Structure formats: C-alpha cells, structure tokens
Tab-separated table of C-alpha atoms in Angstrom:
chain	number	residue	atom	x	y	z
T	225	UNK	CA	102.425	111.855	81.880
T	226	UNK	CA	103.235	115.351	83.137
T	227	UNK	CA	101.879	116.396	86.520
T	228	UNK	CA	99.853	119.574	86.904
T	229	UNK	CA	97.831	120.350	90.016
T	230	UNK	CA	96.577	123.883	89.250
T	231	UNK	CA	94.928	125.348	86.174
T	232	UNK	CA	92.865	128.432	85.388
T	233	UNK	CA	90.022	127.980	82.903
T	234	UNK	CA	87.120	129.958	81.456
T	235	UNK	CA	83.638	128.420	81.445
T	236	UNK	CA	80.435	129.708	79.871
T	237	UNK	CA	77.027	128.082	79.667
T	238	UNK	CA	74.801	128.383	76.620
T	239	UNK	CA	72.346	131.216	76.179
T	240	UNK	CA	68.678	130.491	75.598
T	241	UNK	CA	67.372	130.600	72.052
T	242	UNK	CA	64.970	133.371	70.981
T	243	UNK	CA	61.246	132.781	70.653
T	244	UNK	CA	59.634	133.009	67.241
T	245	UNK	CA	57.107	135.479	65.894
T	246	UNK	CA	54.902	133.540	63.502
T	247	UNK	CA	51.263	133.379	62.389
T	248	UNK	CA	49.391	130.422	61.069
T	249	UNK	CA	48.699	130.820	57.376
T	250	UNK	CA	46.811	127.911	55.847
T	251	UNK	CA	44.302	127.856	53.064
T	252	UNK	CA	40.664	127.475	54.119
T	253	UNK	CA	41.531	128.209	57.762
T	254	UNK	CA	39.946	131.521	58.613
T	255	UNK	CA	41.418	132.244	62.015
T	256	UNK	CA	45.070	131.175	62.132
T	257	UNK	CA	46.427	133.184	65.003
T	258	UNK	CA	49.975	133.298	66.419
T	259	UNK	CA	51.952	130.048	66.459
T	260	UNK	CA	55.525	131.108	67.245
T	261	UNK	CA	57.317	128.506	69.366
T	262	UNK	CA	59.616	129.040	72.324
T	263	UNK	CA	63.382	129.036	72.067
T	264	UNK	CA	65.476	126.134	73.314
T	265	UNK	CA	67.400	126.072	76.585
T	266	UNK	CA	71.148	126.634	76.480
T	267	UNK	CA	73.575	123.903	77.502
T	268	UNK	CA	74.784	123.568	81.098
T	269	UNK	CA	78.401	123.456	82.248
T	270	UNK	CA	78.792	120.233	84.263
T	271	UNK	CA	81.844	119.042	86.178
T	272	UNK	CA	82.280	115.301	86.654
T	273	UNK	CA	84.882	113.448	88.727
T	274	UNK	CA	86.261	110.329	87.081
T	275	UNK	CA	88.754	107.741	88.350
T	276	UNK	CA	92.032	106.994	86.645
T	277	UNK	CA	93.291	110.585	86.470
T	278	UNK	CA	95.819	112.220	88.803
T	279	UNK	CA	96.787	115.332	86.864
T	280	UNK	CA	95.214	118.443	85.336
T	281	UNK	CA	97.622	118.496	82.412
T	282	UNK	CA	94.775	118.453	79.861
T	283	UNK	CA	93.705	121.905	81.027
T	284	UNK	CA	97.060	123.380	80.047
T	285	UNK	CA	96.131	122.997	76.378
T	286	UNK	CA	92.356	123.521	76.569
T	287	UNK	CA	91.395	126.440	78.764
T	288	UNK	CA	88.103	127.737	77.326
T	289	UNK	CA	84.880	125.769	77.643
T	290	UNK	CA	81.667	127.086	76.078
T	291	UNK	CA	78.390	125.192	75.992
T	292	UNK	CA	76.241	125.669	72.861
T	293	UNK	CA	73.250	127.988	72.955
T	294	UNK	CA	69.682	126.915	72.408
T	295	UNK	CA	68.125	127.048	68.964
T	296	UNK	CA	65.431	129.585	68.137
T	297	UNK	CA	61.767	128.660	68.047
T	298	UNK	CA	59.833	128.432	64.793
T	299	UNK	CA	56.312	128.424	63.467
T	300	UNK	CA	53.685	125.774	64.066
T	301	UNK	CA	54.450	126.072	67.794
T	302	UNK	CA	57.775	124.296	67.374
T	303	UNK	CA	60.190	124.742	70.268
T	304	UNK	CA	63.838	125.199	69.398
T	305	UNK	CA	66.292	122.452	70.221
T	306	UNK	CA	68.175	122.707	73.488
T	307	UNK	CA	71.931	123.108	73.520
T	308	UNK	CA	73.952	120.051	74.571
T	309	UNK	CA	75.404	120.107	78.056
T	310	UNK	CA	79.192	120.432	78.214
T	311	UNK	CA	80.738	117.923	80.639
T	312	UNK	CA	84.190	118.777	81.983
T	313	UNK	CA	85.874	115.681	83.408
T	314	UNK	CA	88.305	116.217	86.278
T	315	UNK	CA	90.315	113.882	88.552
T	316	UNK	CA	88.917	112.814	91.903
T	317	UNK	CA	90.113	115.268	94.546
T	318	UNK	CA	89.711	118.351	92.329
T	319	UNK	CA	88.444	121.585	93.823
T	320	UNK	CA	86.869	124.386	91.788
T	321	UNK	CA	87.824	127.789	93.207
T	322	UNK	CA	86.719	131.319	92.440
T	323	UNK	CA	88.985	133.508	90.322
T	324	UNK	CA	90.545	135.085	93.410
T	325	UNK	CA	91.045	131.586	94.898
T	326	UNK	CA	89.287	132.656	98.087
T	327	UNK	CA	86.130	130.516	97.789
T	328	UNK	CA	85.740	126.797	97.115
T	329	UNK	CA	82.819	126.479	94.702
T	330	UNK	CA	82.886	122.686	94.303
T	331	UNK	CA	84.858	119.789	95.757
T	332	UNK	CA	84.908	116.362	94.098
T	333	UNK	CA	85.796	113.406	96.326
T	334	UNK	CA	83.529	110.626	94.985
T	335	UNK	CA	83.960	108.839	91.639
T	336	UNK	CA	81.184	109.744	89.236
T	337	UNK	CA	80.124	112.813	91.211
T	338	UNK	CA	78.505	115.444	88.996
T	339	UNK	CA	77.768	119.097	89.669
T	340	UNK	CA	75.834	121.437	87.392
T	341	UNK	CA	78.176	124.371	87.765
T	342	UNK	CA	76.646	126.929	85.377
T	343	UNK	CA	73.085	126.560	84.188
T	344	UNK	CA	72.215	127.385	80.611
T	345	UNK	CA	69.781	130.182	79.912
T	346	UNK	CA	66.109	129.369	79.366
T	347	UNK	CA	64.662	129.879	75.915
T	348	UNK	CA	62.668	132.991	75.066
T	349	UNK	CA	58.897	132.857	74.708
T	350	UNK	CA	57.336	132.719	71.272
T	351	UNK	CA	54.497	135.066	70.362
T	352	UNK	CA	51.955	132.267	70.799
T	353	UNK	CA	52.434	132.489	74.571
T	354	UNK	CA	51.577	136.217	74.560
T	355	UNK	CA	48.112	135.657	73.043
T	356	UNK	CA	45.239	136.866	75.190
T	357	UNK	CA	41.599	137.672	74.639
T	358	UNK	CA	42.495	141.309	74.038
T	359	UNK	CA	45.808	140.757	72.253
T	360	UNK	CA	45.012	138.210	69.586
T	361	UNK	CA	47.889	139.009	67.232
T	362	UNK	CA	50.918	139.626	69.489
T	363	UNK	CA	54.180	140.442	67.784
T	364	UNK	CA	56.421	140.459	70.828
T	365	UNK	CA	58.723	137.584	71.746
T	366	UNK	CA	61.421	136.739	74.255
T	367	UNK	CA	65.064	136.886	73.202
T	368	UNK	CA	66.156	134.132	75.561
T	369	UNK	CA	67.916	134.294	78.896
T	370	UNK	CA	71.624	135.088	78.778
T	371	UNK	CA	74.422	132.641	79.546
T	372	UNK	CA	76.572	132.562	82.666
T	373	UNK	CA	80.338	132.811	82.490
T	374	UNK	CA	83.288	133.049	84.823
T	375	UNK	CA	86.965	132.260	85.273
T	376	UNK	CA	87.714	129.550	87.825
T	377	UNK	CA	90.770	127.810	89.192
T	378	UNK	CA	91.030	124.032	89.320
T	379	UNK	CA	93.160	122.764	92.182
T	380	UNK	CA	93.943	119.080	92.581
T	381	UNK	CA	94.416	117.536	96.010
T	382	UNK	CA	95.364	113.909	95.594
T	383	UNK	CA	93.303	111.463	97.621
T	384	UNK	CA	95.544	109.219	99.731
T	385	UNK	CA	95.205	107.424	103.056
T	386	UNK	CA	98.767	108.085	104.253
T	387	UNK	CA	101.179	110.883	103.408
T	388	UNK	CA	104.984	110.898	103.599
T	389	UNK	CA	106.746	113.982	104.961
T	390	UNK	CA	110.338	114.725	105.801
T	391	UNK	CA	113.417	116.641	104.732
T	392	UNK	CA	114.948	116.029	101.307
T	393	UNK	CA	116.872	112.751	101.172
T	394	UNK	CA	115.029	111.355	104.191
T	395	UNK	CA	114.326	108.208	102.188
T	396	UNK	CA	110.687	108.836	101.293
T	397	UNK	CA	111.062	107.750	97.664
T	398	UNK	CA	112.967	104.618	98.680
T	399	UNK	CA	110.216	103.778	101.163
T	400	UNK	CA	107.338	104.199	98.713
T	401	UNK	CA	109.214	102.130	96.123
T	402	UNK	CA	109.704	99.385	98.704
T	403	UNK	CA	106.074	99.127	99.819
T	404	UNK	CA	104.182	99.973	96.603
T	405	UNK	CA	104.420	99.573	92.851
T	406	UNK	CA	105.520	103.198	92.437
T	407	UNK	CA	108.737	103.980	90.610
T	408	UNK	CA	109.805	107.197	92.297
T	409	UNK	CA	113.167	108.639	91.366
T	410	UNK	CA	115.930	107.967	93.915
T	411	UNK	CA	119.246	109.822	93.961
T	412	UNK	CA	122.039	110.907	96.270
T	413	UNK	CA	121.119	114.578	96.053
T	414	UNK	CA	118.281	116.738	97.421
T	415	UNK	CA	114.898	117.134	95.718
T	416	UNK	CA	114.953	114.000	93.613
T	417	UNK	CA	111.166	114.124	94.051
T	418	UNK	CA	109.824	117.209	92.278
T	419	UNK	CA	106.156	116.216	92.068
T	420	UNK	CA	103.808	114.106	94.208
T	421	UNK	CA	103.854	110.341	93.768
T	422	UNK	CA	101.073	107.872	94.560
T	423	UNK	CA	101.450	104.191	95.381
T	424	UNK	CA	99.118	101.428	96.549
T	425	UNK	CA	100.133	99.249	99.505
T	426	UNK	CA	98.679	95.718	99.711
T	427	UNK	CA	98.766	94.222	103.192
T	428	UNK	CA	96.497	91.873	105.156
T	429	UNK	CA	94.131	91.515	102.168
T	430	UNK	CA	93.464	95.220	102.039
T	431	UNK	CA	94.867	98.156	100.147
T	432	UNK	CA	95.601	101.756	101.017
T	433	UNK	CA	97.143	104.633	99.085
T	434	UNK	CA	100.383	106.369	100.079
T	435	UNK	CA	101.353	109.826	98.772
T	436	UNK	CA	104.949	111.027	98.586
T	437	UNK	CA	105.572	114.769	98.209
T	438	UNK	CA	108.788	116.737	97.662
T	439	UNK	CA	110.880	117.236	100.775
T	440	UNK	CA	110.468	120.256	103.029
T	441	UNK	CA	113.330	122.460	104.167
T	442	UNK	CA	113.450	125.226	106.730
T	443	UNK	CA	111.604	128.249	105.389
T	444	UNK	CA	109.443	126.247	102.979
T	445	UNK	CA	106.399	128.222	104.129
T	446	UNK	CA	108.146	131.351	102.792
T	447	UNK	CA	109.020	129.680	99.506
T	448	UNK	CA	112.413	128.149	100.260
T	449	UNK	CA	113.291	125.118	98.166
T	450	UNK	CA	110.243	123.854	96.304
T	451	UNK	CA	108.114	125.527	98.970
T	452	UNK	CA	105.029	124.091	100.632
T	453	UNK	CA	102.572	124.163	97.696
T	454	UNK	CA	102.518	120.363	97.494
T	455	UNK	CA	101.388	120.017	101.118
T	456	UNK	CA	97.844	120.424	99.835
T	457	UNK	CA	98.077	116.880	98.484
T	458	UNK	CA	98.287	115.414	101.983
T	459	UNK	CA	95.531	117.531	103.552
T	460	UNK	CA	93.042	114.701	102.995
T	461	UNK	CA	95.327	111.970	104.391
T	462	UNK	CA	94.210	110.163	107.533
T	463	UNK	CA	97.745	109.729	108.869
T	464	UNK	CA	101.210	111.142	108.156
T	465	UNK	CA	104.418	109.117	108.152
T	466	UNK	CA	107.255	111.428	109.192
T	467	UNK	CA	110.553	109.938	108.072
T	468	UNK	CA	113.709	111.172	109.808
T	469	UNK	CA	117.154	110.397	108.397
T	470	UNK	CA	119.201	108.648	111.088
T	471	UNK	CA	122.478	109.354	109.283
T	472	UNK	CA	122.164	113.151	109.506
T	473	UNK	CA	124.104	115.174	112.070
T	474	UNK	CA	121.083	116.166	114.161
T	475	UNK	CA	117.919	114.118	113.450
T	476	UNK	CA	116.033	115.761	116.316
T	477	UNK	CA	116.476	119.258	114.844
T	478	UNK	CA	115.442	117.926	111.441
T	479	UNK	CA	112.255	116.545	112.982
T	480	UNK	CA	111.482	119.927	114.533
T	481	UNK	CA	112.086	121.744	111.242
T	482	UNK	CA	109.483	119.666	109.416
T	483	UNK	CA	107.007	119.971	112.290
T	484	UNK	CA	107.476	123.737	112.201
T	485	UNK	CA	106.759	123.889	108.473
T	486	UNK	CA	103.612	121.788	108.895
T	487	UNK	CA	102.426	124.143	111.617
T	488	UNK	CA	103.222	127.208	109.508
T	489	UNK	CA	101.220	125.773	106.599
T	490	UNK	CA	98.141	125.139	108.733
T	491	UNK	CA	95.115	123.265	107.332
T	492	UNK	CA	95.250	120.957	110.378
T	493	UNK	CA	98.313	119.027	109.176
T	494	UNK	CA	100.122	119.315	112.485
T	495	UNK	CA	97.098	117.829	114.287
T	496	UNK	CA	96.804	114.735	112.101
T	497	UNK	CA	97.793	111.329	113.537
T	498	UNK	CA	101.481	110.865	112.884
T	499	UNK	CA	103.802	107.883	112.757
T	500	UNK	CA	107.474	108.737	113.224
T	501	UNK	CA	109.986	106.527	111.431
T	502	UNK	CA	113.728	106.716	112.003
T	503	UNK	CA	114.988	105.736	108.558
T	504	UNK	CA	118.324	104.346	107.307
T	505	UNK	CA	119.072	102.562	110.592
T	506	UNK	CA	120.945	99.882	108.669
T	507	UNK	CA	123.825	102.354	108.302
T	508	UNK	CA	124.309	102.795	112.085
T	509	UNK	CA	125.286	100.646	115.037
T	510	UNK	CA	122.347	99.308	117.094
T	511	UNK	CA	123.576	101.246	120.141
T	512	UNK	CA	123.539	104.539	118.230
T	513	UNK	CA	120.077	103.744	116.899
T	514	UNK	CA	118.746	103.266	120.439
T	515	UNK	CA	120.188	106.629	121.513
T	516	UNK	CA	118.567	108.405	118.573
T	517	UNK	CA	115.228	106.744	119.246
T	518	UNK	CA	115.371	107.894	122.870
T	519	UNK	CA	116.129	111.483	121.826
T	520	UNK	CA	113.344	111.517	119.233
T	521	UNK	CA	110.851	110.099	121.715
T	522	UNK	CA	111.743	112.817	124.161
T	523	UNK	CA	111.351	115.528	121.516
T	524	UNK	CA	108.184	114.222	119.871
T	525	UNK	CA	106.527	112.585	122.877
T	526	UNK	CA	105.473	109.784	120.547
T	527	UNK	CA	106.564	106.316	119.551
T	528	UNK	CA	109.504	106.151	117.146
T	529	UNK	CA	109.843	103.157	114.825
T	530	UNK	CA	113.246	102.238	113.365
T	531	UNK	CA	113.275	101.151	109.740
T	532	UNK	CA	115.307	100.969	106.576
T	533	UNK	CA	113.641	101.457	103.229
T	534	UNK	CA	116.693	100.074	101.471
T	535	UNK	CA	117.019	96.797	103.418
T	536	UNK	CA	113.354	96.401	104.386
T	537	UNK	CA	114.041	96.223	108.135
T	538	UNK	CA	111.151	97.518	110.262
T	539	UNK	CA	108.873	98.234	107.308
T	540	UNK	CA	106.244	95.711	108.400
T	541	UNK	CA	105.901	97.371	111.811
T	542	UNK	CA	105.499	100.789	110.181
T	543	UNK	CA	102.811	99.511	107.800
T	544	UNK	CA	100.958	97.954	110.734
T	545	UNK	CA	100.938	101.314	112.535
T	546	UNK	CA	99.671	103.049	109.406
T	547	UNK	CA	96.838	100.559	108.961
T	548	UNK	CA	95.909	100.980	112.616
T	549	UNK	CA	95.802	104.771	112.219
T	550	UNK	CA	93.871	104.624	108.935
T	551	UNK	CA	91.183	102.457	110.512
T	552	UNK	CA	88.818	99.904	108.991
T	553	UNK	CA	88.487	99.781	105.238
T	554	UNK	CA	85.366	101.404	103.843
T	555	UNK	CA	83.551	98.726	101.887
T	556	UNK	CA	80.583	100.767	100.702
T	557	UNK	CA	80.715	104.384	99.678
T	558	UNK	CA	77.651	106.439	100.572
T	559	UNK	CA	75.871	108.450	97.934
T	560	UNK	CA	74.922	112.084	98.244
T	561	UNK	CA	71.367	111.156	99.223
T	562	UNK	CA	72.673	109.197	102.235
T	563	UNK	CA	71.890	105.722	100.920
T	564	UNK	CA	74.451	102.911	100.989
T	565	UNK	CA	73.904	101.880	97.382
T	566	UNK	CA	76.965	102.470	95.180
T	567	UNK	CA	76.509	105.425	92.887
T	568	UNK	CA	76.078	104.620	89.210
T	569	UNK	CA	78.662	106.107	86.897
T	570	UNK	CA	79.120	106.257	83.181
T	571	UNK	CA	82.033	107.855	81.347
T	572	UNK	CA	79.641	109.487	78.887
C-alpha cells in the first residue's frame, strides 16, 4: 500500500429541495385549499475516523465529494425525501485544514469519531405553509436553502506512543524491525526509509506503538534531504527515542544536529521526554563505548543507553525506559461527553 499523508479535496453538502405549489382538487370537496409539501433536506458531509488505515492514498484518486440534494415537495402535503448523508472515512490521526492550511477545522484522534462538517440545506416551504386567513390561495414557495462547499486539506499525523529520530543510517529501521513486527527497509546507504513506518511492541503484557520516520540531516528545516515534513507524524508521541550512531566520526555533533532540527521545526518536539540511545555499540570496544557515553551525557545532560539493534544488546533496557516515559496503559477511552463507556462504532 502506498503512503500518502496529505491530500486536497473538494466537499459540498446537498442543497435543500424546493417546496411545492399545489391545490387540493377532489370531486365533491368544495374547499380544497393549498396542499403543497415542503422540500427535503440536503445530505450532510460527515467525516468519520476508522481504525485500520494509515494512509490517505484513496484521496489521490477520488478528490470530489458531493452529497445529494433533497427532493422537491409534492401535493397532498407530501414532504420531499431528504438527501443521503455522505460519510468520508479517514484514518485515525487525520486533521482537516482550511484551504490555506492555516486553520485546523477538525482533528480525529478517537476511533469511530464523527463530525458533521458541512450541513445540508433545509428544504423550501410548500405553499401550504403560507396559508393565512387573508391569503387562502398562496402561490409562493421556498426554493430550498443552498448547499455549502469548500476545498480542504487532509493531513495525517500517525498516532504512536514513541517516535524514532536520528540521522540517516543511525539504525532506526534495524531497531524497529528488532522490537516490532515491522519490515522496514534496511540498507548501507542513507535514506533507506522514505516514508513513516509503524510497529507494535509487546512487552510486560502490554503493547505500545513505535513510529520510525526518515532520517534528518543538517538543514532539514530548510528542505535539505527529505526535509522535516514527516516530523508531524511524531508530534503526538509521548516520548522520543533519539538514536545516535556510535560508529560515526563525531556522535556528539550528530546528536546536536538532530536536536537543532527538532528545535527549528517547533511544535514542542524539543520539549518532549527523550531517551538517548547510543546505537551500534557492538562494533566498538567497550572502552570506546564508555568514552562516547560520557561525552554524550555531558552534551545532552541526560542518561545515555548503549544498544545494538543488530545484536539485540541493550534493547530491553531501552524498551523499559520507553514504557516508563509513556506511562500507564489507558484501559478505557473516554467519549466526547466525558463518560468512561467505550464509544459505539459501526463501519456503515
């Protein structure tokens, strides 16, 4: 499945149906009077978050969404049928932004969450509703309220508990393959990861989600390399795992480069809890590893954990730190009304 995390679409709700102009005409009934029914309501545009999706690729091929309009009223005071609501299903973590991408109009973080985004127009009044004691044969009617339409951007921010950051070839893909069921591409060249990867870690009878994003290089905030556009996928993470390659010439400078790019991006990434892992320690002598850990501690003023994604050394300690930073597992998700009952969801 191809990965797509941004898409521009057009949405339009249904217009209301027109009211009818009709008069009762029946044999042996002397005073019929107006009996034109109201028009039907137009369909709403509804966004719904569903589990099991982690891409917006469907919106590359379908970009226009129009709800049907309401049917017109008819005689015998019959109201026109309402237009069916159009439900647009999006992955959990999707944001709906205005056309200029300056305003977040909706944010979906709960499975089954629904938002009526554009309301369909109300139906027009039939001439029966205009009847008064002085206007007994009205011929006016309502044409129905117009629809609403707009262009919006869909932006996907993957929901994960822990996010992996680091320079290219820091061993992020090897790490996520070692601790999860992900099958991220691994190669001896930069930018083997070109799109975010998700994996589920099972430890101590609990699970948490890890997100791997393409590596950052110096100047990523200005567009160097793949840039920093994928950092949005770790904005919702509770903790970041910063992997530093121990086999590089200057691991401390590499750590500072990534920290600088996180700070340049903003969105509070630099303030998130962070676990620092010195990766690929199996390729160095223990004495050299201790020296690097001391230098990184001095530069980061934080604990540095040695590990090797390839051999598995130190991975358990890193996972323990991540679980500690993530905190207790949430057993019950709260609904929008504040209750602790799980929200009901249906795919239809």
